[in-house]
Coordinates of C-alpha atoms and ligand atoms in Angstrom, one line a residue:
M1 CA 239.5 232.0 81.6
F2 CA 236.6 234.4 82.3
S3 CA 237.8 236.6 79.8
F4 CA 238.1 234.0 77.2
I5 CA 234.5 232.9 77.5
C6 CA 233.5 236.7 77.3
G7 CA 235.4 236.8 74.6
T8 CA 234.0 234.1 72.4
L9 CA 230.6 235.7 73.7
T10 CA 231.3 238.9 72.2
L11 CA 232.7 237.6 69.2
N12 CA 229.4 235.2 68.7
L13 CA 227.1 237.8 69.1
T14 CA 228.6 240.8 66.7
L15 CA 228.9 237.6 64.3
A16 CA 225.1 236.6 64.8
L17 CA 224.6 240.8 64.2
F18 CA 226.3 240.9 61.3
A19 CA 224.3 238.1 59.8
L20 CA 221.5 240.2 60.3
V21 CA 222.3 243.1 58.7
C22 CA 224.4 242.2 55.7
C23 CA 222.3 239.0 54.7
P24 CA 218.6 239.5 54.8
G25 CA 216.3 236.4 53.4
S26 CA 216.4 235.5 49.9
G27 CA 214.0 235.8 47.3
E28 CA 213.6 239.3 47.7
K29 CA 213.0 241.6 44.6
A30 CA 216.0 243.7 43.2
F31 CA 213.9 247.0 43.2
T32 CA 211.4 248.6 45.3
V33 CA 208.5 251.0 44.1
H34 CA 207.5 253.8 46.1
V35 CA 205.0 256.1 46.5
R36 CA 204.9 259.8 47.7
P37 CA 202.9 260.8 49.5
K38 CA 201.5 257.5 51.2
K39 CA 198.4 258.6 52.9
L40 CA 196.2 261.6 51.4
T41 CA 192.9 263.2 52.5
V42 CA 191.1 265.4 49.9
K43 CA 187.8 267.5 50.1
P44 CA 184.5 265.6 47.8
K45 CA 185.4 266.0 43.9
G46 CA 188.8 267.7 44.7
S47 CA 192.2 266.4 43.5
L48 CA 195.6 265.8 44.4
E49 CA 199.3 265.1 43.6
V50 CA 200.9 261.6 43.5
N51 CA 204.5 260.3 42.5
C52 CA 205.3 257.4 41.8
S53 CA 209.1 256.1 41.6
T54 CA 211.2 253.2 41.5
T55 CA 214.7 252.1 42.6
C56 CA 214.5 250.5 38.9
N57 CA 217.4 251.6 36.6
Q58 CA 215.2 251.1 33.1
P59 CA 211.9 250.2 34.1
E60 CA 210.1 248.4 30.9
M61 CA 206.7 249.8 32.2
G62 CA 205.1 251.8 35.2
G63 CA 202.1 253.8 36.3
L64 CA 199.4 254.3 38.6
E65 CA 196.2 252.2 38.2
T66 CA 192.6 254.3 38.5
P67 CA 189.5 254.3 37.0
L68 CA 189.5 258.2 38.3
N69 CA 190.7 260.5 35.7
K70 CA 194.3 261.3 36.1
T71 CA 197.2 263.7 34.2
V72 CA 200.8 263.2 34.0
L73 CA 202.3 266.6 35.3
A74 CA 206.4 265.3 34.9
E75 CA 208.0 262.1 34.4
Q76 CA 211.5 260.5 34.4
T77 CA 212.8 257.0 33.5
Q78 CA 212.7 256.5 37.0
W79 CA 209.6 258.4 38.2
K80 CA 206.1 259.8 37.2
H81 CA 204.1 262.9 39.0
Y82 CA 200.4 262.2 38.4
L83 CA 197.4 264.7 39.1
I84 CA 194.3 262.9 39.9
S85 CA 191.0 264.9 40.1
D86 CA 187.3 264.2 40.9
I87 CA 187.7 262.2 43.6
S88 CA 184.5 261.9 45.6
E89 CA 185.1 258.9 47.4
D90 CA 187.4 257.1 49.8
T91 CA 189.7 254.9 47.2
V92 CA 193.3 252.9 47.0
F93 CA 195.7 253.5 44.5
H94 CA 198.1 251.3 42.9
C95 CA 201.0 252.4 41.7
H96 CA 203.5 249.7 39.4
F97 CA 206.6 249.0 37.9
T98 CA 207.9 246.0 35.9
C99 CA 211.6 245.7 35.7
S100 CA 213.2 242.8 33.9
G101 CA 209.5 241.1 33.6
E102 CA 209.1 241.7 37.3
Q103 CA 206.1 244.0 38.5
V104 CA 206.0 245.5 41.7
S105 CA 203.1 247.2 42.7
V106 CA 202.6 249.5 46.2
S107 CA 199.5 250.5 47.4
F108 CA 197.9 253.8 48.8
N109 CA 194.7 255.3 50.5
V110 CA 193.0 258.3 50.0
S111 CA 190.4 259.8 52.3
V112 CA 187.7 261.9 51.6
Y113 CA 186.3 264.4 54.4
Q114 CA 184.8 267.6 55.1
P115 CA 185.7 269.4 58.1
P116 CA 182.9 270.2 60.5
T117 CA 181.6 274.1 59.3
Q118 CA 178.4 274.3 61.1
V119 CA 177.5 273.0 65.2
I120 CA 174.6 273.6 66.2
L121 CA 173.8 273.3 70.2
T122 CA 170.3 273.1 71.7
L123 CA 169.0 272.8 74.8
Q124 CA 165.6 271.5 76.1
P125 CA 164.2 272.8 78.0
T126 CA 165.8 276.1 77.9
W127 CA 163.5 277.3 81.0
V128 CA 164.8 274.3 83.4
A129 CA 164.0 274.4 87.6
V130 CA 167.2 273.7 89.9
G131 CA 167.6 270.1 90.1
K132 CA 165.4 269.4 87.5
S133 CA 167.1 267.7 84.1
F134 CA 167.2 269.1 80.4
T135 CA 169.2 267.5 77.5
I136 CA 171.6 269.6 75.5
E137 CA 172.1 268.3 71.6
C138 CA 174.8 268.6 69.5
R139 CA 174.2 268.2 65.8
V140 CA 177.1 268.9 63.3
P141 CA 175.8 268.5 59.4
A142 CA 177.9 267.4 56.6
V143 CA 181.1 265.7 58.3
E144 CA 183.0 263.0 57.6
P145 CA 184.3 260.3 58.0
L146 CA 182.5 259.8 60.9
D147 CA 184.7 257.3 62.2
S148 CA 187.5 260.3 62.7
L149 CA 184.7 262.4 64.2
T150 CA 184.5 263.5 67.7
L151 CA 182.0 265.8 70.0
F152 CA 182.7 267.0 73.3
L153 CA 179.8 269.1 75.5
F154 CA 180.8 270.9 77.6
R155 CA 179.4 272.8 80.9
G156 CA 181.6 276.2 81.0
N157 CA 185.1 274.4 81.0
E158 CA 184.2 271.4 82.3
T159 CA 183.9 268.4 80.0
L160 CA 180.1 266.5 80.4
H161 CA 180.1 264.6 77.7
S162 CA 182.6 263.0 74.6
Q163 CA 181.3 260.8 71.8
T164 CA 183.0 258.8 69.1
F165 CA 181.1 257.6 65.8
G166 CA 181.8 254.7 64.0
K167 CA 181.9 254.2 60.1
G168 CA 179.0 255.8 59.1
A169 CA 176.4 254.8 55.8
P170 CA 178.5 257.2 52.7
A171 CA 175.0 259.0 52.4
L172 CA 174.8 260.0 55.9
Q173 CA 177.6 262.6 57.1
E174 CA 175.8 264.0 59.7
A175 CA 176.8 263.5 63.4
T176 CA 174.5 264.1 66.4
A177 CA 175.7 263.5 70.1
T178 CA 172.9 264.5 73.1
F179 CA 173.5 264.0 76.7
N180 CA 170.8 264.5 79.9
S181 CA 172.2 266.3 82.7
T182 CA 170.6 267.9 86.0
A183 CA 170.3 271.5 86.2
H184 CA 172.2 273.4 88.7
R185 CA 171.7 276.7 90.5
E186 CA 175.5 277.8 89.1
D187 CA 174.6 276.8 85.7
R188 CA 172.6 280.3 84.9
H189 CA 176.5 281.7 84.9
R190 CA 177.4 278.8 82.8
N191 CA 177.4 278.8 78.9
F192 CA 177.4 275.3 77.6
S193 CA 178.9 274.7 74.6
C194 CA 179.9 271.9 72.0
L195 CA 183.1 271.0 69.9
A196 CA 183.6 269.0 67.0
V197 CA 186.9 267.4 66.1
L198 CA 188.0 266.0 63.1
D199 CA 191.2 264.5 63.5
L200 CA 192.7 262.9 59.8
L201 CA 196.4 262.4 61.5
S202 CA 196.4 259.2 60.7
R203 CA 194.9 259.3 57.1
G204 CA 197.7 261.8 56.4
G205 CA 195.9 264.8 56.8
D206 CA 194.8 267.4 59.4
I207 CA 193.3 268.2 62.8
F208 CA 190.0 270.1 62.0
H209 CA 188.4 272.2 65.1
K210 CA 185.1 273.9 65.8
H211 CA 183.4 275.1 68.6
S212 CA 179.2 276.2 68.5
E213 CA 177.9 278.9 70.1
P214 CA 177.9 279.2 73.5
R215 CA 174.3 278.7 74.9
M216 CA 172.7 279.4 78.8
L217 CA 170.1 278.1 80.6
K218 CA 167.2 279.6 82.0
I219 CA 167.3 278.3 85.8
Y220 CA 164.5 279.3 88.2
E221 CA 163.7 278.1 91.8
P222 CA 161.5 275.4 91.9
V223 CA 158.0 275.4 93.5
P224 CA 158.9 272.9 96.8
D225 CA 155.4 271.2 96.4
N226 CA 155.7 268.5 98.7
Q227 CA 158.0 270.9 100.8
M228 CA 155.3 273.5 101.1
V229 CA 152.2 270.6 101.6
I230 CA 154.6 269.4 104.8
I231 CA 155.3 273.2 106.3
A232 CA 151.4 274.2 105.2
T233 CA 150.3 271.1 107.5
V234 CA 152.0 271.8 109.9
V235 CA 151.4 275.5 110.4
S236 CA 147.5 274.7 110.4
V237 CA 147.9 271.7 113.2
L238 CA 149.6 274.3 115.0
L239 CA 146.7 276.8 114.1
F240 CA 144.5 274.5 115.1
L241 CA 146.1 273.4 118.3
F242 CA 146.3 277.2 119.5
V243 CA 142.3 277.7 118.6
T244 CA 141.4 275.3 120.6
S245 CA 143.6 275.7 123.3
V246 CA 142.4 279.3 123.7
L247 CA 138.8 277.8 123.2
L248 CA 139.6 275.3 126.3
C249 CA 140.6 278.5 128.4
F250 CA 138.0 280.7 127.6
V251 CA 135.4 278.0 128.4
F252 CA 137.3 276.6 130.9
S253 CA 137.5 280.0 133.0
Q254 CA 133.4 280.8 132.4
H255 CA 132.7 277.7 133.9
W256 CA 134.9 278.5 137.1
R257 CA 133.2 281.6 137.5
Q258 CA 130.2 280.0 137.2
R259 CA 130.7 277.4 139.7
R260 CA 132.1 280.1 142.3
T261 CA 129.3 282.8 141.9
G262 CA 127.1 279.9 142.0
T263 CA 128.8 278.9 145.2
Y264 CA 128.4 282.1 146.5
R265 CA 124.4 282.2 145.9
V266 CA 123.9 279.4 147.6
R267 CA 125.9 280.8 150.5
A268 CA 123.8 283.8 150.6
A269 CA 121.2 281.8 150.5
W270 CA 122.7 279.4 153.2
R271 CA 123.1 282.9 155.0
R272 CA 119.3 284.2 154.4
L273 CA 118.0 281.1 155.8
P274 CA 117.7 281.7 159.4
Q275 CA 117.0 285.2 158.9
A276 CA 113.8 283.5 156.8
F277 CA 113.0 281.1 159.8
W278 CA 113.3 283.9 162.7
A279 CA 111.5 286.5 160.7
Ligands
NAG301 C1 209.1 262.0 42.2 O1 209.7 261.3 43.5 C2 211.3 261.2 42.8 C3 212.1 260.0 43.5 O2 212.0 260.3 44.7 C4 212.1 262.4 42.9 O3 212.8 262.3 42.4 C5 211.3 263.4 41.7 O4 211.9 264.6 41.9 C6 209.9 263.6 42.4 N1 209.7 264.3 41.2 C7 208.5 265.4 41.6 C8 207.5 266.2 40.9 O5 208.4 265.4 42.9
NAG302 C1 188.2 263.1 32.5 O1 188.1 264.6 32.4 C2 187.8 264.7 30.9 C3 187.8 266.5 30.7 O2 188.6 266.6 31.8 C4 186.3 264.5 30.5 O3 185.6 264.6 29.6 C5 185.7 263.4 31.5 O4 184.6 262.8 31.1 C6 187.0 262.6 32.3 N1 186.5 261.6 32.7 C7 186.0 261.1 34.0 C8 186.4 259.0 34.5 O5 185.9 261.6 34.9
NAG303 C1 194.8 251.1 53.4 O1 193.1 251.0 54.3 C2 192.6 249.7 54.2 C3 191.3 250.4 55.0 O2 190.5 251.0 54.4 C4 194.0 249.3 55.2 O3 193.6 248.3 55.8 C5 195.2 249.2 54.6 O4 196.2 249.1 55.3 C6 195.5 250.9 54.1 N1 197.2 251.2 53.1 C7 197.4 251.6 53.5 C8 198.5 251.9 52.5 O5 197.4 253.1 54.4
NAG304 C1 187.1 275.3 85.2 O1 187.6 276.9 85.1 C2 187.8 277.4 86.7 C3 187.3 279.2 86.9 O2 187.2 279.3 85.9 C4 188.7 276.3 87.4 O3 189.2 276.9 88.6 C5 189.3 275.2 87.4 O4 189.9 274.7 87.6 C6 188.5 275.1 85.8 N1 188.4 273.7 85.8 C7 189.1 273.1 84.6 C8 188.9 271.2 84.9 O5 190.1 273.2 83.8
NAG305 C1 166.9 261.9 78.0 O1 165.6 261.7 78.8 C2 164.9 261.9 77.0 C3 163.4 262.1 78.2 O2 163.6 262.1 79.3 C4 164.7 260.0 77.0 O3 163.7 260.1 75.6 C5 166.4 260.5 76.3 O4 166.2 259.0 76.1 C6 167.1 260.3 77.3 N1 168.7 260.2 76.4 C7 169.8 259.6 76.8 C8 170.8 260.0 76.0 O5 169.5 259.6 77.6
NAG306 C1 179.5 282.7 77.7 O1 179.4 283.5 76.2 C2 179.5 284.9 76.2 C3 179.1 285.0 74.4 O2 180.3 284.6 73.8 C4 180.1 285.3 76.6 O3 179.9 286.7 76.7 C5 180.2 285.5 78.3 O4 181.3 286.2 78.8 C6 180.7 283.8 78.3 N1 180.4 283.9 79.5 C7 180.8 282.7 80.6 C8 180.7 282.8 81.5 O5 181.8 282.1 80.6

């Protein structure tokens, strides 16, 4: 009984799977269009090659739509290989083929990029007292696209800050990251640096890394102003107490001696008194 139910269940599942694999939704195009590569990156004013192809055996028409300069490098009935030149901004291109009066078109994106070539790190100020704050600034001119860029600020091998950017204005291809930090005593032995990473993997490109020159801070011990005031006050109060006590001691001892000698004089006079009478 159990094995019978199991068998039916398996059969039903197999049938369902078979239906899914063999009979996709109707109304599908009888042919497809492909473009290789699907995503491309190019430097400003650069050129690149693309291949538009179709599964249609005898396409009536086919090609690449673009207002830019294009050259057919090679072609056969089912494909066309193009060179597109002078690409200066991000562009969407379309490959299309017409088969039995039906047109199919696919698009592909080309991203214009400039890898970071200059990474400029500045520390402001360069002379800092321990515990005081300073500003680290990293500037990368002529880099795009900004939304694929990350700037990392390092103290030695420790990441202090990382910054990403939104889509920048097309004319402004400069990125800046700033971070305020506090100077440590050990910082005099550490290098500060900045790393720019342009990650174009999702756009069909590579990853570019560029490090700044390392920079060092000049660290000095702070003048402990309020600490100094406290110490000075305590020392002067102690000095005052000491001087006062020495003075008081002196005054009292003088006074005591005077009183003692004063008593002696009185006694001597007292002793002398009967002599004065009897004389
Ligand atoms: C263009 O693509 C088609 C289909 O993938 C391929 O047969 C053909 O060799 C490619 N042409 C060039 C020049 O790469
Ligand atoms: C295409 O290239 C030719 C010569 O290479 C040039 O004369 C023409 O102006 C270019 N056209 C465009 C739209 O860039
Ligand atoms: C092209 O880029 C647009 C946004 O810029 C995106 O929506 C689209 O999916 C991309 N197409 C391809 C084929 O990557
Ligand atoms: C940084 O370098 C020090 C020694 O130079 C090491 O002990 C420490 O683990 C490193 N930290 C990281 C995050 O790599
Ligand atoms: C860093 O400090 C300066 C001056 O103290 C201040 O003007 C600036 O806004 C601070 N920047 C950040 C990113 O906190
Ligand atoms: C800091 O950078 C300089 C120059 O690259 C290098 O000579 C020095 O060894 C570095 N110091 C430390 C502590 O990493």
